[in-house]
Coordinates of C-alpha atoms and ligand atoms in Angstrom, one line a residue:
M1 CA 79.1 -32.9 -28.9
P2 CA 79.4 -29.1 -29.0
D3 CA 81.7 -27.3 -26.6
T4 CA 80.0 -25.6 -23.8
D5 CA 79.9 -23.0 -21.1
A6 CA 79.2 -25.6 -18.4
V7 CA 79.6 -29.4 -18.4
I8 CA 77.5 -31.1 -15.7
I9 CA 78.6 -34.6 -14.7
G10 CA 75.6 -36.8 -13.8
S11 CA 71.9 -36.1 -14.4
G12 CA 70.5 -36.2 -10.8
I13 CA 67.9 -33.6 -9.7
N14 CA 70.7 -31.2 -8.7
S15 CA 72.3 -31.4 -12.1
L16 CA 69.0 -30.9 -13.9
A17 CA 68.0 -28.0 -11.7
C18 CA 71.4 -26.4 -12.1
G19 CA 71.4 -27.0 -15.9
A20 CA 67.9 -25.6 -16.3
L21 CA 68.7 -22.4 -14.4
L22 CA 71.9 -21.9 -16.3
A23 CA 70.4 -22.7 -19.7
R24 CA 67.5 -20.3 -19.4
A25 CA 70.0 -17.6 -18.5
G26 CA 71.8 -18.2 -21.8
W27 CA 74.6 -20.6 -20.8
R28 CA 75.4 -23.5 -23.2
V29 CA 75.0 -26.5 -21.0
A30 CA 75.9 -30.2 -21.5
V31 CA 74.6 -32.8 -19.0
L32 CA 76.5 -36.1 -19.2
E33 CA 75.0 -39.2 -17.7
R34 CA 76.5 -42.7 -17.5
N35 CA 73.2 -44.5 -17.2
D36 CA 70.7 -45.0 -19.9
W37 CA 68.1 -42.8 -18.2
L38 CA 68.2 -39.1 -17.1
G39 CA 67.3 -38.2 -13.6
G40 CA 69.6 -40.4 -11.4
A41 CA 67.5 -41.4 -8.3
I42 CA 64.4 -40.2 -10.2
H43 CA 63.4 -43.1 -12.5
T44 CA 59.9 -44.4 -13.4
A45 CA 59.8 -47.9 -15.0
E46 CA 57.6 -50.9 -15.5
I47 CA 60.0 -53.0 -13.3
T48 CA 57.4 -55.6 -12.2
E49 CA 54.9 -56.0 -15.0
P50 CA 53.8 -54.1 -18.1
G51 CA 51.3 -51.4 -17.2
F52 CA 52.6 -50.9 -13.6
H53 CA 54.7 -47.7 -13.5
H54 CA 56.9 -47.8 -10.5
D55 CA 59.1 -45.0 -9.1
V56 CA 62.1 -47.2 -8.8
F57 CA 63.9 -45.0 -6.2
S58 CA 62.6 -41.7 -5.0
A59 CA 58.8 -41.1 -5.2
W60 CA 57.6 -38.2 -3.0
H61 CA 58.2 -34.6 -4.1
P62 CA 57.4 -32.3 -1.2
L63 CA 61.0 -31.1 -1.2
W64 CA 61.0 -30.2 -4.9
V65 CA 57.6 -28.5 -4.7
G66 CA 58.6 -26.5 -1.6
G67 CA 62.1 -25.7 -2.9
A68 CA 63.8 -22.7 -4.6
A69 CA 64.3 -24.3 -8.0
H70 CA 60.6 -25.2 -8.3
A71 CA 59.7 -21.6 -7.3
Q72 CA 61.8 -20.3 -10.3
L73 CA 61.1 -23.0 -12.8
G74 CA 57.6 -24.4 -11.9
D75 CA 55.7 -22.5 -14.6
E76 CA 58.1 -23.4 -17.4
L77 CA 58.0 -27.0 -16.3
A78 CA 54.2 -27.0 -16.2
Q79 CA 54.3 -25.8 -19.8
R80 CA 56.4 -28.9 -20.6
G81 CA 53.8 -31.3 -19.2
L82 CA 54.7 -31.5 -15.5
E83 CA 51.6 -31.7 -13.3
Y84 CA 51.5 -32.2 -9.5
L85 CA 48.8 -34.2 -7.7
N86 CA 48.3 -34.1 -4.0
T87 CA 46.4 -35.7 -1.1
E88 CA 44.6 -34.8 2.1
L89 CA 46.1 -38.0 3.7
P90 CA 49.8 -37.6 3.4
T91 CA 51.1 -39.9 6.1
A92 CA 50.3 -42.2 9.0
T93 CA 51.9 -44.8 11.3
A94 CA 50.3 -48.3 11.7
F95 CA 51.2 -49.7 15.1
P96 CA 51.5 -53.4 15.9
D97 CA 48.3 -53.4 17.9
G98 CA 46.3 -52.6 14.7
T99 CA 45.7 -48.9 15.6
A100 CA 47.0 -46.0 13.5
A101 CA 47.7 -42.3 13.9
F102 CA 47.9 -39.7 11.2
L103 CA 49.6 -36.5 10.2
L104 CA 47.0 -34.5 8.3
R105 CA 46.8 -31.3 6.2
T106 CA 45.1 -29.1 8.8
A107 CA 46.2 -27.7 12.2
D108 CA 42.9 -28.7 13.8
G109 CA 43.1 -32.2 12.4
N110 CA 46.7 -32.6 13.7
A111 CA 45.7 -31.3 17.1
R112 CA 43.2 -34.1 17.2
E113 CA 45.8 -36.7 16.0
L114 CA 48.9 -35.6 17.8
G115 CA 47.5 -33.9 20.9
P116 CA 46.8 -30.4 22.3
E117 CA 50.5 -29.6 22.1
W118 CA 50.4 -29.3 18.3
P119 CA 49.0 -25.7 18.2
H120 CA 51.8 -24.6 20.5
V121 CA 54.4 -26.2 18.2
L122 CA 53.0 -24.2 15.3
E123 CA 52.8 -21.0 17.3
K124 CA 56.5 -21.3 18.1
F125 CA 57.5 -22.5 14.7
F126 CA 55.7 -20.1 12.3
P127 CA 57.2 -16.7 13.4
N128 CA 60.7 -18.1 12.5
A129 CA 59.7 -20.5 9.7
D130 CA 61.7 -18.4 7.3
L131 CA 64.8 -19.0 9.4
A132 CA 64.1 -22.8 9.8
F133 CA 63.4 -23.3 6.1
G134 CA 66.0 -20.6 5.1
V135 CA 68.9 -22.4 6.7
L136 CA 68.3 -25.3 4.4
G137 CA 68.4 -23.1 1.3
T138 CA 71.4 -20.9 2.1
E139 CA 75.0 -21.3 1.1
L140 CA 76.3 -21.3 4.7
W141 CA 79.9 -20.5 3.9
S142 CA 79.3 -17.3 1.9
T143 CA 78.3 -13.7 2.3
S144 CA 74.7 -14.8 2.0
G145 CA 75.3 -17.2 4.9
L146 CA 76.7 -14.3 6.9
A147 CA 73.7 -12.2 5.9
F148 CA 71.4 -15.0 7.0
G149 CA 73.2 -15.2 10.4
A150 CA 73.0 -11.4 10.8
K151 CA 69.2 -11.4 10.0
A152 CA 68.7 -14.2 12.6
L153 CA 70.8 -12.2 15.2
R154 CA 68.8 -9.0 14.5
R155 CA 65.5 -10.7 14.9
L156 CA 66.2 -13.0 17.8
G157 CA 69.0 -11.2 19.8
R158 CA 72.0 -13.0 21.2
A159 CA 70.2 -15.1 23.7
G160 CA 67.4 -15.9 21.2
L161 CA 69.9 -17.0 18.5
A162 CA 71.8 -19.2 21.0
N163 CA 68.5 -20.8 21.9
F164 CA 67.4 -21.2 18.3
T165 CA 70.7 -22.9 17.3
G166 CA 70.7 -25.0 20.4
E167 CA 67.3 -26.3 19.6
L168 CA 68.4 -26.9 16.1
L169 CA 70.8 -29.5 17.4
Q170 CA 68.3 -31.3 19.6
S171 CA 67.5 -35.0 18.9
S172 CA 64.1 -36.0 17.7
R173 CA 63.7 -38.1 20.8
D174 CA 64.4 -35.2 23.1
W175 CA 62.1 -32.9 21.1
L176 CA 59.3 -35.4 20.8
Q177 CA 59.3 -36.5 24.5
E178 CA 59.6 -32.9 25.7
T179 CA 56.8 -31.7 23.4
F180 CA 54.1 -34.4 23.2
A181 CA 52.6 -36.5 26.0
S182 CA 51.2 -39.0 23.5
E183 CA 53.5 -41.9 22.4
R184 CA 51.3 -42.2 19.3
A185 CA 52.4 -38.6 18.3
H186 CA 56.0 -39.8 18.7
G187 CA 55.3 -42.8 16.6
V188 CA 53.8 -40.7 13.7
L189 CA 56.7 -38.2 13.6
A190 CA 59.8 -40.2 14.6
P191 CA 60.0 -42.4 11.4
W192 CA 60.2 -39.3 9.2
V193 CA 63.8 -38.6 10.4
L194 CA 64.8 -41.7 8.5
H195 CA 64.0 -39.8 5.3
T196 CA 66.6 -37.3 6.2
G197 CA 69.3 -39.9 6.7
L198 CA 69.2 -39.6 10.5
G199 CA 67.9 -41.6 13.4
P200 CA 65.7 -40.3 16.2
D201 CA 68.7 -40.1 18.6
A202 CA 71.0 -38.2 16.3
A203 CA 71.9 -34.5 16.7
A204 CA 69.7 -32.2 14.7
S205 CA 67.0 -34.8 14.1
G206 CA 64.6 -32.9 16.3
F207 CA 64.9 -29.9 14.0
M208 CA 64.3 -32.1 10.9
T209 CA 61.3 -33.6 12.6
Q210 CA 59.7 -30.2 13.1
V211 CA 60.5 -29.0 9.6
I212 CA 59.0 -32.1 8.1
A213 CA 55.9 -32.2 10.2
V214 CA 55.1 -28.5 9.3
A215 CA 56.1 -29.0 5.7
V216 CA 53.8 -32.1 5.3
Q217 CA 50.9 -30.3 7.0
E218 CA 51.3 -27.3 4.8
G219 CA 52.4 -29.0 1.5
G220 CA 51.0 -32.5 1.6
M221 CA 52.7 -35.2 -0.4
P222 CA 52.8 -34.0 -4.0
I223 CA 53.8 -36.4 -6.8
P224 CA 53.8 -35.9 -10.6
R225 CA 51.0 -37.3 -12.6
G226 CA 52.5 -40.3 -14.5
G227 CA 55.5 -40.9 -12.3
G228 CA 58.5 -39.0 -10.8
A229 CA 60.3 -39.2 -14.1
R230 CA 57.9 -36.5 -15.5
L231 CA 59.9 -34.0 -13.4
A232 CA 63.2 -35.1 -14.9
D233 CA 61.6 -35.2 -18.4
A234 CA 60.3 -31.6 -18.0
L235 CA 63.7 -30.3 -16.8
V236 CA 65.5 -32.1 -19.7
R237 CA 63.0 -30.5 -22.1
L238 CA 63.7 -27.1 -20.6
I239 CA 67.4 -27.5 -20.9
R240 CA 67.1 -28.7 -24.5
D241 CA 64.7 -25.9 -25.4
H242 CA 67.3 -23.4 -24.4
G243 CA 69.9 -25.0 -26.6
G244 CA 71.5 -27.3 -24.0
S245 CA 72.2 -31.0 -24.4
C246 CA 71.5 -34.0 -22.0
E247 CA 73.3 -37.2 -23.1
T248 CA 73.0 -40.7 -21.7
N249 CA 75.6 -43.6 -21.7
V250 CA 78.4 -41.1 -21.3
D251 CA 80.7 -42.0 -18.4
V252 CA 83.0 -39.2 -17.4
E253 CA 86.3 -40.6 -16.1
R254 CA 88.4 -37.5 -15.7
I255 CA 88.1 -33.7 -15.1
V256 CA 90.6 -31.9 -17.4
V257 CA 92.5 -29.3 -15.4
R258 CA 94.9 -26.8 -16.9
S259 CA 96.9 -24.3 -14.8
G260 CA 94.7 -25.1 -11.8
R261 CA 91.5 -24.5 -13.7
A262 CA 88.8 -27.0 -14.7
V263 CA 88.5 -26.7 -18.5
G264 CA 86.5 -29.8 -19.5
V265 CA 86.0 -33.5 -19.0
Q266 CA 87.1 -36.7 -20.6
T267 CA 84.8 -39.7 -21.1
T268 CA 85.6 -43.4 -21.0
A269 CA 84.9 -43.4 -24.8
G270 CA 87.9 -41.0 -25.1
D271 CA 86.0 -37.9 -25.9
T272 CA 86.9 -34.5 -24.4
I273 CA 84.2 -31.9 -23.9
E274 CA 85.5 -28.4 -23.2
A275 CA 83.8 -26.2 -20.7
E276 CA 84.5 -22.5 -21.0
R277 CA 83.0 -21.4 -17.6
A278 CA 82.4 -24.3 -15.2
V279 CA 82.6 -28.0 -14.7
I280 CA 79.9 -29.1 -12.2
A281 CA 80.3 -32.6 -10.7
N282 CA 77.3 -34.3 -9.2
V283 CA 79.2 -37.1 -7.6
T284 CA 80.3 -38.4 -4.2
P285 CA 83.6 -37.1 -2.7
T286 CA 84.9 -40.6 -3.1
Q287 CA 84.5 -40.5 -6.9
L288 CA 85.5 -36.8 -7.2
Y289 CA 88.9 -37.3 -5.5
D290 CA 89.7 -41.0 -6.2
R291 CA 88.6 -41.0 -9.8
L292 CA 87.8 -37.8 -11.5
L293 CA 90.7 -35.8 -10.0
E294 CA 93.0 -38.8 -9.6
D295 CA 95.8 -37.2 -11.7
V296 CA 95.3 -33.7 -10.5
D297 CA 97.4 -32.0 -7.9
V298 CA 95.1 -31.4 -4.9
P299 CA 96.3 -30.9 -1.4
A300 CA 97.1 -34.3 0.2
Q301 CA 95.2 -33.4 3.3
L302 CA 92.1 -32.8 1.3
R303 CA 92.4 -36.1 -0.6
E304 CA 92.9 -37.9 2.7
A305 CA 89.8 -36.2 4.2
A306 CA 87.7 -37.2 1.2
R307 CA 88.9 -40.8 1.7
R308 CA 87.6 -40.6 5.3
F309 CA 84.2 -39.3 4.1
R310 CA 81.6 -41.7 5.8
Y311 CA 78.5 -43.2 4.2
G312 CA 75.3 -43.7 6.1
R313 CA 73.1 -46.8 6.6
A314 CA 72.2 -48.8 3.5
E315 CA 68.7 -49.3 2.2
M316 CA 66.6 -51.6 0.2
Q317 CA 63.4 -51.2 -2.0
I318 CA 60.6 -53.7 -2.6
H319 CA 58.2 -53.0 -5.4
Y320 CA 54.9 -54.9 -5.6
A321 CA 52.4 -55.2 -8.5
L322 CA 49.1 -56.2 -6.9
S323 CA 45.9 -57.6 -8.5
E324 CA 43.9 -55.3 -6.3
P325 CA 44.6 -52.4 -3.9
A326 CA 46.0 -53.1 -0.5
R327 CA 43.2 -53.3 2.1
W328 CA 44.6 -52.4 5.6
N329 CA 43.3 -53.7 8.9
G330 CA 41.9 -51.1 11.3
D331 CA 41.5 -47.5 10.3
E332 CA 40.1 -47.3 6.8
R333 CA 41.9 -44.1 6.1
L334 CA 45.1 -46.2 5.8
N335 CA 43.8 -47.4 2.4
E336 CA 44.0 -43.8 1.1
T337 CA 47.2 -42.7 2.8
A338 CA 50.2 -41.9 0.6
V339 CA 53.0 -43.0 3.0
V340 CA 52.4 -45.4 5.9
H341 CA 55.1 -46.3 8.4
V342 CA 54.8 -49.7 10.0
T343 CA 56.6 -49.5 13.4
P344 CA 56.1 -49.9 17.1
G345 CA 57.0 -46.2 17.4
L346 CA 59.8 -44.0 18.5
D347 CA 61.6 -46.8 20.4
G348 CA 61.0 -49.2 17.5
V349 CA 62.7 -46.8 15.0
S350 CA 65.5 -46.1 17.5
R351 CA 66.2 -49.8 18.0
A352 CA 66.1 -50.7 14.3
V353 CA 68.5 -47.8 13.5
N354 CA 70.9 -48.9 16.3
E355 CA 70.8 -52.5 15.1
A356 CA 71.6 -51.5 11.6
E357 CA 74.4 -49.2 12.8
R358 CA 75.9 -52.2 14.7
G359 CA 75.9 -54.2 11.4
L360 CA 72.7 -56.2 12.2
L361 CA 69.6 -56.8 10.1
P362 CA 66.9 -55.2 12.4
A363 CA 64.5 -57.6 14.0
E364 CA 61.6 -55.2 13.5
A365 CA 62.6 -52.7 10.8
T366 CA 60.5 -49.5 10.1
I367 CA 58.6 -50.4 6.9
V368 CA 57.9 -47.4 4.7
V369 CA 54.8 -48.3 2.7
G370 CA 54.3 -45.9 -0.3
Q371 CA 50.9 -46.1 -2.0
P372 CA 51.3 -43.9 -5.1
L373 CA 47.9 -44.9 -6.6
T374 CA 46.1 -43.2 -3.7
I375 CA 47.2 -39.9 -5.4
D376 CA 47.8 -40.9 -9.1
P377 CA 45.7 -43.8 -10.3
S378 CA 47.2 -43.5 -13.8
R379 CA 50.2 -45.5 -12.8
A380 CA 48.6 -48.9 -12.9
P381 CA 45.7 -50.6 -14.8
D382 CA 42.3 -50.0 -13.3
G383 CA 41.5 -51.9 -10.1
R384 CA 45.1 -53.0 -9.6
G385 CA 47.6 -52.0 -6.8
I386 CA 51.2 -50.8 -6.4
L387 CA 53.2 -50.7 -3.3
W388 CA 56.6 -48.9 -3.0
I389 CA 58.4 -50.2 0.1
Q390 CA 61.5 -48.6 1.5
L391 CA 63.7 -50.1 4.3
Q392 CA 66.2 -47.5 5.5
E393 CA 67.7 -49.3 8.4
L394 CA 70.2 -51.7 6.9
P395 CA 73.9 -52.4 7.3
W396 CA 76.1 -52.5 4.1
H397 CA 78.3 -55.2 5.7
V398 CA 76.0 -57.6 7.3
K399 CA 77.5 -58.9 10.6
G400 CA 74.4 -60.8 11.7
D401 CA 70.7 -60.7 12.3
A402 CA 69.1 -59.1 15.4
A403 CA 66.3 -61.7 15.1
G404 CA 68.9 -64.6 14.8
E405 CA 67.3 -66.0 11.6
L406 CA 69.2 -64.8 8.5
D407 CA 72.8 -64.6 7.3
G408 CA 74.7 -63.9 4.1
D409 CA 75.5 -60.8 2.2
W410 CA 73.8 -58.6 -0.4
T411 CA 75.3 -60.5 -3.3
G412 CA 73.3 -63.7 -2.5
D413 CA 69.7 -64.4 -1.9
L414 CA 69.6 -62.5 1.4
K415 CA 67.6 -59.7 -0.1
E416 CA 64.7 -62.1 -1.0
R417 CA 64.8 -63.8 2.4
Y418 CA 64.8 -60.4 4.2
A419 CA 62.0 -59.2 1.9
D420 CA 60.0 -62.4 2.9
R421 CA 60.4 -61.4 6.6
I422 CA 59.1 -57.8 5.8
Q423 CA 56.3 -59.2 3.8
Q424 CA 55.1 -61.5 6.6
R425 CA 54.9 -58.5 9.0
L426 CA 53.1 -56.4 6.4
A427 CA 50.6 -59.2 5.7
R428 CA 49.5 -58.8 9.4
H429 CA 48.4 -55.2 8.5
I430 CA 47.3 -55.9 5.0
P431 CA 45.5 -59.2 5.0
N432 CA 44.9 -59.3 1.2
L433 CA 48.6 -58.6 0.5
E434 CA 49.9 -62.1 -0.2
S435 CA 46.9 -63.3 -2.2
A436 CA 47.1 -60.1 -4.4
I437 CA 50.8 -60.3 -5.3
R438 CA 51.3 -60.5 -9.1
A439 CA 55.0 -59.6 -9.0
R440 CA 57.6 -58.5 -6.5
T441 CA 61.0 -56.9 -7.4
V442 CA 63.5 -56.4 -4.6
L443 CA 66.5 -54.1 -4.9
S444 CA 69.2 -54.7 -2.3
P445 CA 71.8 -52.1 -1.2
A446 CA 74.2 -53.7 -3.7
D447 CA 71.6 -53.3 -6.5
L448 CA 71.1 -49.7 -5.7
E449 CA 74.9 -49.0 -5.8
R450 CA 75.1 -50.9 -9.1
M451 CA 72.2 -48.8 -10.6
N452 CA 73.6 -45.4 -9.4
V453 CA 77.2 -45.0 -8.5
N454 CA 76.3 -42.1 -6.2
L455 CA 74.4 -44.6 -4.0
H456 CA 77.7 -45.7 -2.7
R457 CA 77.4 -48.7 -0.3
G458 CA 73.7 -48.6 -0.8
D459 CA 73.4 -45.3 1.1
P460 CA 70.4 -43.5 -0.5
Y461 CA 71.5 -40.1 0.9
G462 CA 75.1 -39.7 -0.5
G463 CA 77.0 -39.9 2.8
A464 CA 76.3 -40.0 6.5
L465 CA 74.5 -36.9 7.9
A466 CA 76.1 -36.9 11.3
L467 CA 76.8 -33.4 12.5
D468 CA 80.4 -33.3 11.4
Q469 CA 79.3 -34.0 7.8
N470 CA 76.2 -31.8 7.8
F471 CA 75.3 -28.1 7.8
L472 CA 78.5 -26.1 7.9
W473 CA 80.6 -29.2 7.4
R474 CA 79.0 -30.9 4.4
P475 CA 80.5 -32.7 2.6
F476 CA 83.4 -32.6 5.0
A477 CA 85.1 -30.0 7.1
Q478 CA 88.2 -29.5 4.8
S479 CA 86.0 -28.7 1.8
P480 CA 82.6 -27.4 3.0
G481 CA 80.1 -25.9 0.5
H482 CA 80.4 -26.3 -3.3
G483 CA 83.8 -24.8 -4.2
T484 CA 86.8 -27.1 -4.7
P485 CA 90.6 -26.7 -4.8
V486 CA 90.3 -26.5 -8.6
E487 CA 89.2 -23.2 -10.0
R488 CA 85.9 -23.4 -11.9
L489 CA 85.1 -26.9 -10.6
W490 CA 82.0 -27.1 -8.5
H491 CA 80.8 -30.0 -6.4
I492 CA 77.0 -30.6 -6.1
G493 CA 74.6 -33.5 -5.3
A494 CA 73.3 -35.2 -2.2
S495 CA 76.8 -35.5 -0.7
T496 CA 77.0 -31.7 -0.5
W497 CA 75.0 -29.0 1.4
P498 CA 71.9 -29.0 1.8
G499 CA 72.2 -32.7 1.4
P500 CA 69.9 -35.4 -0.1
G501 CA 66.3 -35.1 -1.3
L502 CA 64.6 -33.8 -4.3
G503 CA 64.9 -30.1 -3.4
G504 CA 67.7 -29.7 -6.0
G505 CA 69.2 -27.4 -3.4
S506 CA 72.9 -27.8 -4.2
G507 CA 72.4 -27.4 -7.9
T508 CA 70.3 -24.3 -7.3
L509 CA 72.9 -22.7 -5.0
V510 CA 75.7 -23.3 -7.5
A511 CA 73.6 -21.9 -10.4
Q512 CA 72.8 -18.8 -8.3
K513 CA 76.5 -18.4 -7.6
L514 CA 77.5 -18.7 -11.3
L515 CA 74.8 -16.3 -12.4
E516 CA 75.8 -13.6 -9.9
P517 CA 76.9 -10.5 -11.6
P518 CA 80.7 -9.9 -11.3
P519 CA 81.8 -8.1 -8.0
T520 CA 82.4 -4.8 -9.7
Q521 CA 78.9 -4.8 -11.2
R522 CA 77.4 -5.8 -7.8
A523 CA 79.3 -2.9 -6.1
L524 CA 78.1 -0.4 -8.8
A525 CA 74.5 -1.7 -8.4
R526 CA 74.8 -1.1 -4.6
L527 CA 76.1 2.4 -5.1
R528 CA 73.3 3.2 -7.5
A529 CA 70.8 2.0 -5.0
L530 CA 72.3 4.1 -2.3
A531 CA 72.4 7.2 -4.5
A532 CA 68.7 6.7 -5.4
R533 CA 67.6 6.7 -1.7
Ligands
FAD1 C1 65.6 -45.5 -3.0 C2 65.5 -44.0 -2.8 C3 64.3 -43.4 -2.4 C4 64.3 -42.0 -2.2 N1 63.1 -41.4 -1.9 C5 63.0 -40.1 -1.9 C6 61.8 -39.4 -1.9 O1 60.7 -40.0 -2.0 N2 61.8 -38.0 -1.8 C7 62.9 -37.3 -1.8 O2 62.9 -36.1 -1.7 N3 64.1 -37.9 -1.8 C8 64.2 -39.3 -1.9 N4 65.4 -39.9 -2.0 C9 66.6 -39.1 -2.0 C10 66.8 -38.4 -3.4 O3 66.2 -39.2 -4.4 C11 68.2 -38.1 -3.7 O4 68.9 -37.5 -2.6 C12 68.4 -37.3 -4.9 O5 67.6 -37.7 -6.0 C13 69.9 -37.2 -5.3 O6 70.0 -36.4 -6.4 P1 71.5 -36.0 -6.9 O7 71.3 -34.7 -7.7 O8 72.4 -35.9 -5.7 O9 72.0 -37.1 -7.8 P2 71.5 -38.6 -8.2 O10 70.1 -38.8 -8.3 O11 72.2 -39.5 -7.2 O12 72.1 -38.8 -9.6 C14 73.5 -38.8 -9.9 C15 73.7 -39.2 -11.3 O13 75.0 -39.0 -11.7 C16 75.4 -40.1 -12.5 N5 76.9 -40.1 -12.5 C17 77.7 -40.2 -11.4 N6 79.0 -40.2 -11.8 C18 79.0 -40.1 -13.1 C19 80.1 -40.0 -14.1 N7 81.3 -40.1 -13.7 N8 79.7 -39.8 -15.4 C20 78.4 -39.7 -15.7 N9 77.4 -39.8 -14.9 C21 77.7 -40.0 -13.6 C22 74.8 -41.3 -11.9 O14 74.7 -42.3 -12.8 C23 73.4 -40.7 -11.5 O15 72.5 -40.9 -12.5 C24 65.5 -41.3 -2.2 C25 66.7 -41.9 -2.6 C26 66.7 -43.2 -2.9 C27 68.0 -43.9 -3.3

C-alpha cells in the first residue's frame, strides 16, 4: 500500500466524505476498513433471499442530500452513477385504533394533517432556518463557531439569542404540547426524535423535532436507486479516481505516534502505513483511547473521561422479504408511505423509551416500518415486498420485560421471540403480513455490534446524545470537537459532533479544516480583500 497524506481508519460515511473532499483537493488518501464492505452502516445486501436488496442498517438519506458534503460532491457522485429517488409521502404514524396521520411535502397539506398551528411554526422557523440548520454544520469550538455565534447575536440581539438557545434546549414533549392542540400531530412528529438518538422528554429533542419536520416537508425521504450502498460506491469511486485507495479487511490496531505527532497506523496484519499530513479515526472514543492509543502518552484525565463516555439505547433490525407488498388497514396512503411509525403517540414513545432506559423490553415499542419499494421498486422482483423494521427502544443489558412475557439476553433466541411480538402487533395493521412472509432476518443489538464495532453495545448512534455529550460537548467535555491530544490525529464519526446520521458532517468539518490555507496565507488574503475595498 502506498504511503499517503492521510490515512482514514474506517469507511463510514464520514470517512468517505472526508476522503473524497481531500482526494479531489489533491491529497493522497488511504481508507482502511476492517469489514469486507465499504460504507460502515451503509450496506445493501441480499440478506433474506436472492433478488431482495435490503439496506441492512441505514436506509433513508435526507441528511446526506441536505448536507454540506452532498452540496460539494453531488454532481461528481451523479457522474459516478448515484441517482436519488424521492416521494410525496415521506412519513406517517399508524395509531392502534386503525387511523393514521401524515407529514407531507407541502405546507398546506401539513396544515390539514397537523392542524392550523403548522403555518405559524413555519413562519417562526424559516427566518432563522439558516441558524437552525447552520448550528448542525458548524465546528462549534472554532473561529467559525464564534463567527456563527456573532452572526446569531447580530441578527437576534441579546434577548433574541437567549430565547433562541433556550428554545433549542426544549424537549419534544414541551414543544409539541405547547404548539399543537392535536394529539395526532404529536403522534406524527414525536417518533422522529428516536432517529436522533433522543427520546421525546430529552433536552434539545424539541429543536430536533422541528428541524426534522421542516426538513422532511422540504426534502422528502430521498434514497438512492438500487440501495444505500450506491452512495458509498460512488464516494469510493471518486476517491479512487483521484488516486486514493479504499481497502477492506484491514483492521487498524494502533496509531503510530512519534514526538507527539500521529505519523501513521499499524494493522493487525503487521503492516505500517505512513501518513504525512493526518490520521483520521472514525471510531468510538472507547476504541480510540482503549485500543488505538493504548500505548500512547495521553493525559490520564482524558483517558478516564473517554472511559466514562456513555452509549445510548440499543436497537434491533428486522428485514422481511414478502411475496406481495404490505397492504395496510385504514388509510390507503399508508401503502405508499416510505416510513410509517406504529405507536400510540407521544406518550407511547415516551413510555417505550423510559422502559428501555430502565433495562426493560418495552411492552409497546415504537415500530419503524420502512417501505423502500414505495420509492425504488428496483430493489425486489416485480410484485414482491420488502419491509425494513427498526426498533430503537431497547436495553443492551436486558433486566426484564415490561410486558412480563420474555426473558434472556441478546446472545440467545430472545431476538426472535421479541421479533415475534413485534410481528403480531404489525399484523394487526398489515393483515396480509404473515401470509406474505417468504423470509425474515433479525439483527439483535449484539449482531449490530458484531457487524460494526462502532455500533458499540448495539447503539446505532455512536454514543448517548444527552446534553453533556452533545453540541459543544460531543464526544465529551474534556475533548470536544475533532482535535485530539495527539497532533495531526483527528477524531470523526457518529461519536463526534454533529453526531450520527448520514450527513457526513464530522468528516466534512475535518476535511474543511485540513484544506484551510495556512494562517499566514489567510491573513494575507484578508489584507488583500481590505485593500481592494
Ligand atoms: C441500523 C441503523 C439504521 C440507521 N438508519 C439511518 C437512516 O436511515 N438514515 C440516517 O441518516 N442515519 C441512519 N443511521 C445512522 C447512520 O447510519 C450512522 O450514524 C452513520 O452511518 C455512521 O457513520 P460513521 O461515519 O460514523 O461510521 P460507521 O458507519 O459506523 O462506520 C465505521 C466503520 O469503521 C470501521 N472501523 C472501526 N474501527 C476500525 C479499525 N480499527 N480498523 C478498520 N476499520 C474500522 C467499522 O468496521 C465501520 O465499517 C442508522 C444507523 C443504524 C445502525
